[in-house]
XYZ file of C-alpha atoms in Angstrom:
265
model
C -13.592 3.178 1.352
C -13.950 -0.629 1.596
C -16.411 -2.336 -0.745
C -19.043 -4.970 -0.037
C -21.337 -7.327 -1.929
C -25.079 -6.719 -1.541
C -27.230 -9.754 -2.281
C -30.818 -9.701 -3.575
C -32.092 -9.638 0.025
C -30.092 -6.526 0.873
C -27.583 -8.371 3.086
C -24.081 -6.901 3.064
C -20.956 -9.072 2.736
C -17.761 -7.111 3.387
C -14.901 -7.778 0.948
C -11.884 -7.967 3.228
C -8.544 -9.764 2.795
C -10.431 -12.746 1.342
C -14.102 -13.603 0.617
C -14.999 -17.017 -0.827
C -18.328 -17.938 -2.450
C -19.493 -21.493 -3.107
C -21.859 -24.291 -2.174
C -19.704 -25.775 0.614
C -20.406 -24.709 4.187
C -16.806 -23.524 4.719
C -17.276 -20.570 2.331
C -18.017 -17.059 3.581
C -21.104 -16.924 1.316
C -22.851 -20.282 0.905
C -25.179 -20.685 -2.090
C -27.418 -23.794 -2.212
C -27.564 -23.859 -5.999
C -26.728 -26.779 -8.371
C -25.126 -24.238 -10.723
C -22.631 -23.196 -8.030
C -19.395 -25.165 -7.493
C -18.089 -26.129 -4.044
C -15.636 -23.207 -4.162
C -16.900 -21.061 -7.000
C -15.221 -17.628 -6.737
C -12.754 -15.759 -4.540
C -12.701 -11.990 -3.901
C -10.039 -10.004 -2.100
C -8.940 -6.438 -1.428
C -5.343 -5.758 -2.451
C -4.088 -2.278 -1.544
C -7.494 -0.698 -2.124
C -8.350 -2.563 -5.336
C -10.887 -5.400 -5.186
C -10.356 -8.452 -7.402
C -12.565 -11.454 -8.223
C -11.334 -14.796 -9.578
C -13.411 -17.668 -10.946
C -12.097 -20.987 -9.585
C -12.223 -22.742 -12.994
C -15.923 -23.577 -12.599
C -18.067 -25.225 -15.313
C -20.810 -22.582 -15.114
C -18.484 -19.603 -14.790
C -18.590 -16.246 -12.987
C -20.046 -13.147 -14.661
C -19.357 -9.438 -14.068
C -21.788 -7.059 -15.753
C -22.911 -9.930 -17.997
C -19.388 -10.885 -19.143
C -17.812 -14.203 -18.207
C -14.498 -13.595 -16.417
C -11.508 -15.508 -15.087
C -9.816 -12.715 -13.124
C -10.763 -9.031 -13.041
C -11.001 -6.031 -10.755
C -14.287 -4.697 -9.354
C -15.613 -1.189 -8.763
C -18.695 0.387 -7.263
C -21.859 -0.475 -9.156
C -20.549 -3.671 -10.779
C -22.972 -6.633 -10.871
C -21.636 -10.101 -10.076
C -23.629 -13.194 -11.043
C -22.821 -16.629 -9.606
C -25.297 -19.347 -10.528
C -28.758 -17.873 -10.039
C -27.563 -15.326 -7.445
C -26.888 -11.681 -8.295
C -24.738 -9.350 -6.184
C -24.102 -5.614 -6.412
C -20.757 -4.019 -5.477
C -21.302 -1.036 -3.177
C -19.350 0.872 -0.486
C -19.502 -0.902 2.865
C -21.740 0.654 5.497
C -19.794 2.205 8.399
C -19.706 -0.025 11.480
C -19.759 1.064 15.093
C -16.376 1.524 16.684
C -15.347 -0.991 19.323
C -13.961 0.513 22.532
C -10.367 -0.428 23.260
C -9.972 -1.925 26.760
C -7.770 -0.059 29.192
C -4.182 -1.286 29.311
C -3.243 -2.813 32.699
C -0.481 -1.121 34.667
C 2.786 -3.110 34.683
C 3.981 -4.572 37.950
C 7.279 -3.491 39.437
C 10.124 -5.907 38.813
C 11.727 -7.632 41.777
C 15.052 -9.462 42.065
C 14.401 -11.683 39.081
C 13.460 -8.587 37.132
C 16.962 -7.184 37.673
C 18.530 -10.410 36.416
C 16.322 -10.363 33.337
C 17.135 -6.724 32.771
C 20.854 -7.536 32.837
C 20.337 -10.315 30.308
C 18.409 -7.954 28.063
C 21.259 -5.446 28.202
C 23.728 -8.130 27.084
C 21.407 -9.121 24.246
C 21.028 -5.497 23.169
C 24.808 -5.107 23.215
C 25.225 -8.150 20.976
C 22.583 -6.900 18.567
C 24.309 -3.519 18.438
C 27.600 -5.162 17.528
C 25.929 -7.174 14.767
C 24.160 -4.081 13.475
C 27.438 -2.140 13.415
C 29.136 -4.913 11.465
C 26.234 -5.041 9.022
C 26.354 -1.264 8.577
C 30.080 -1.390 7.749
C 29.461 -4.182 5.216
C 26.593 -2.198 3.705
C 28.696 0.990 3.339
C 31.456 -1.053 1.713
C 28.809 -2.497 -0.698
C 29.699 -5.988 0.486
C 26.133 -6.496 1.680
C 22.942 -4.975 0.278
C 19.432 -5.204 1.774
C 18.263 -7.337 -1.146
C 21.219 -9.743 -0.974
C 20.686 -10.116 2.770
C 17.009 -10.977 2.245
C 17.967 -13.449 -0.468
C 20.463 -15.125 1.885
C 17.680 -15.924 4.347
C 15.203 -16.898 1.597
C 12.906 -13.886 2.075
C 13.981 -11.726 -0.853
C 11.887 -11.127 -3.972
C 11.963 -13.013 -7.256
C 11.230 -11.763 -10.770
C 8.995 -12.955 -13.600
C 9.613 -11.567 -17.098
C 7.312 -12.163 -20.091
C 8.405 -11.593 -23.714
C 5.652 -11.724 -26.350
C 7.075 -12.953 -29.688
C 3.576 -13.604 -31.050
C 2.020 -11.508 -33.814
C -1.090 -10.845 -31.746
C -1.889 -9.363 -28.354
C -2.418 -11.482 -25.267
C -3.130 -11.259 -21.534
C -1.072 -12.814 -18.752
C -2.387 -13.396 -15.232
C -0.062 -14.184 -12.312
C -1.710 -15.308 -9.076
C -0.356 -16.539 -5.737
C -1.514 -20.050 -4.800
C -0.137 -20.471 -1.264
C -2.222 -17.788 0.446
C -2.502 -17.346 4.242
C -6.100 -17.627 5.449
C -6.130 -14.063 6.807
C -4.905 -12.373 3.624
C -5.687 -12.187 -0.073
C -3.499 -13.600 -2.866
C -0.844 -11.466 -4.515
C -1.010 -11.199 -8.280
C -1.147 -9.060 -11.367
C -2.522 -8.975 -14.924
C -0.363 -7.991 -17.895
C -1.935 -6.820 -21.183
C 0.752 -7.343 -23.815
C 0.994 -6.231 -27.426
C 3.182 -8.069 -29.965
C 6.879 -7.960 -29.014
C 6.213 -6.363 -25.630
C 8.532 -7.171 -22.713
C 7.067 -6.910 -19.203
C 8.487 -7.758 -15.777
C 6.789 -8.260 -12.399
C 8.640 -8.424 -9.096
C 7.328 -11.156 -6.800
C 7.661 -9.794 -3.267
C 6.484 -13.014 -1.574
C 8.260 -16.135 -2.906
C 6.130 -19.276 -3.194
C 3.818 -21.049 -5.640
C 2.192 -18.934 -8.363
C -0.074 -19.739 -11.284
C 0.886 -18.050 -14.573
C -1.783 -18.242 -17.320
C -1.604 -16.993 -20.907
C -4.767 -16.242 -22.926
C -5.550 -14.362 -26.123
C -6.495 -10.707 -25.707
C -10.209 -11.484 -26.164
C -10.016 -14.308 -23.588
C -11.320 -16.885 -26.069
C -8.124 -18.940 -26.520
C -6.125 -20.580 -23.739
C -2.461 -20.364 -24.797
C -0.987 -22.291 -21.858
C -0.064 -22.020 -18.218
C 2.522 -22.846 -15.598
C 2.397 -23.548 -11.862
C 5.691 -21.956 -10.874
C 7.516 -22.104 -7.552
C 9.200 -18.694 -7.290
C 12.329 -18.796 -5.146
C 14.056 -15.860 -3.521
C 16.580 -14.172 -5.820
C 15.594 -16.142 -8.960
C 14.703 -14.551 -12.302
C 12.218 -16.478 -14.479
C 11.679 -15.615 -18.135
C 8.704 -16.702 -20.276
C 8.879 -16.272 -24.065
C 5.586 -16.751 -25.915
C 5.865 -17.853 -29.555
C 3.199 -18.730 -32.149
C 3.285 -22.459 -31.391
C 4.628 -22.762 -27.840
C 5.721 -20.996 -24.645
C 9.334 -21.215 -23.496
C 10.482 -20.845 -19.886
C 13.998 -20.490 -18.565
C 15.722 -19.664 -15.306
C 18.173 -16.842 -15.888
C 21.875 -17.746 -15.509
C 21.061 -21.478 -15.524
C 21.345 -23.819 -18.509
C 18.491 -26.353 -18.752
C 19.496 -30.021 -18.604
C 17.237 -31.040 -21.516
C 15.333 -29.327 -24.307
C 12.056 -30.387 -22.677
C 12.911 -28.145 -19.742
C 12.541 -25.145 -22.052
C 8.890 -25.867 -22.890
C 6.182 -24.881 -20.412
C 4.155 -28.043 -20.975
C 7.088 -30.295 -19.970
C 9.459 -28.093 -17.946
C 10.363 -29.161 -14.412
C 9.947 -25.502 -13.423
C 6.184 -25.791 -14.071
C 5.304 -28.402 -11.458
């Protein structure tokens, strides 16, 4: 069941693909409050789980009294932004909208026959291409993933290796997000010497942030452009974070350090 935010006046704000809260008029929820930033927080529903992200605001975003950067929400959670308090509850059912009747297609005339012939030729060509692709696939010359990578639509991979003596949390969040959908992302809770990998289904720009397990210490971050077919590896150490692109030797030593690497731009 979809969730919604209920404000202190009982108004319901449905959490759909994306819901933005801030003081600017372009937000879905506009709060005229000096404690609220222009774009203060973003919520979205990703495969049935609702997430909230603070947009690096000075005053912060609080869930159940705890200041957060990125976390999931559930029924009954209380979200505080500035002086406004919201409650997470199941959305009220809305009335169904009747689907208009589909118009009957008109009969094709002479031009319709010509177009039909052209369509048949196109279908024949597509069939030939499909047959060739099937033969290549059976011969293991071509795989679905390699084909997607050839056209720049295949996934990438991000691996994190924790060589620190303490636990930490890693958040990965999509930056280039279509207006009608929510950002892709994940959170990784890592113990010392853990190795975790996340497959990025939609290549593009992502923000990767590293914090201590209690959230009190910012360990570093990287704005990474994930490209189709690439494998990125982060190695966290006591004093620094190393990044490398698998199967590629960096040109300089600075390219291995997150704070100066050309991969983090």
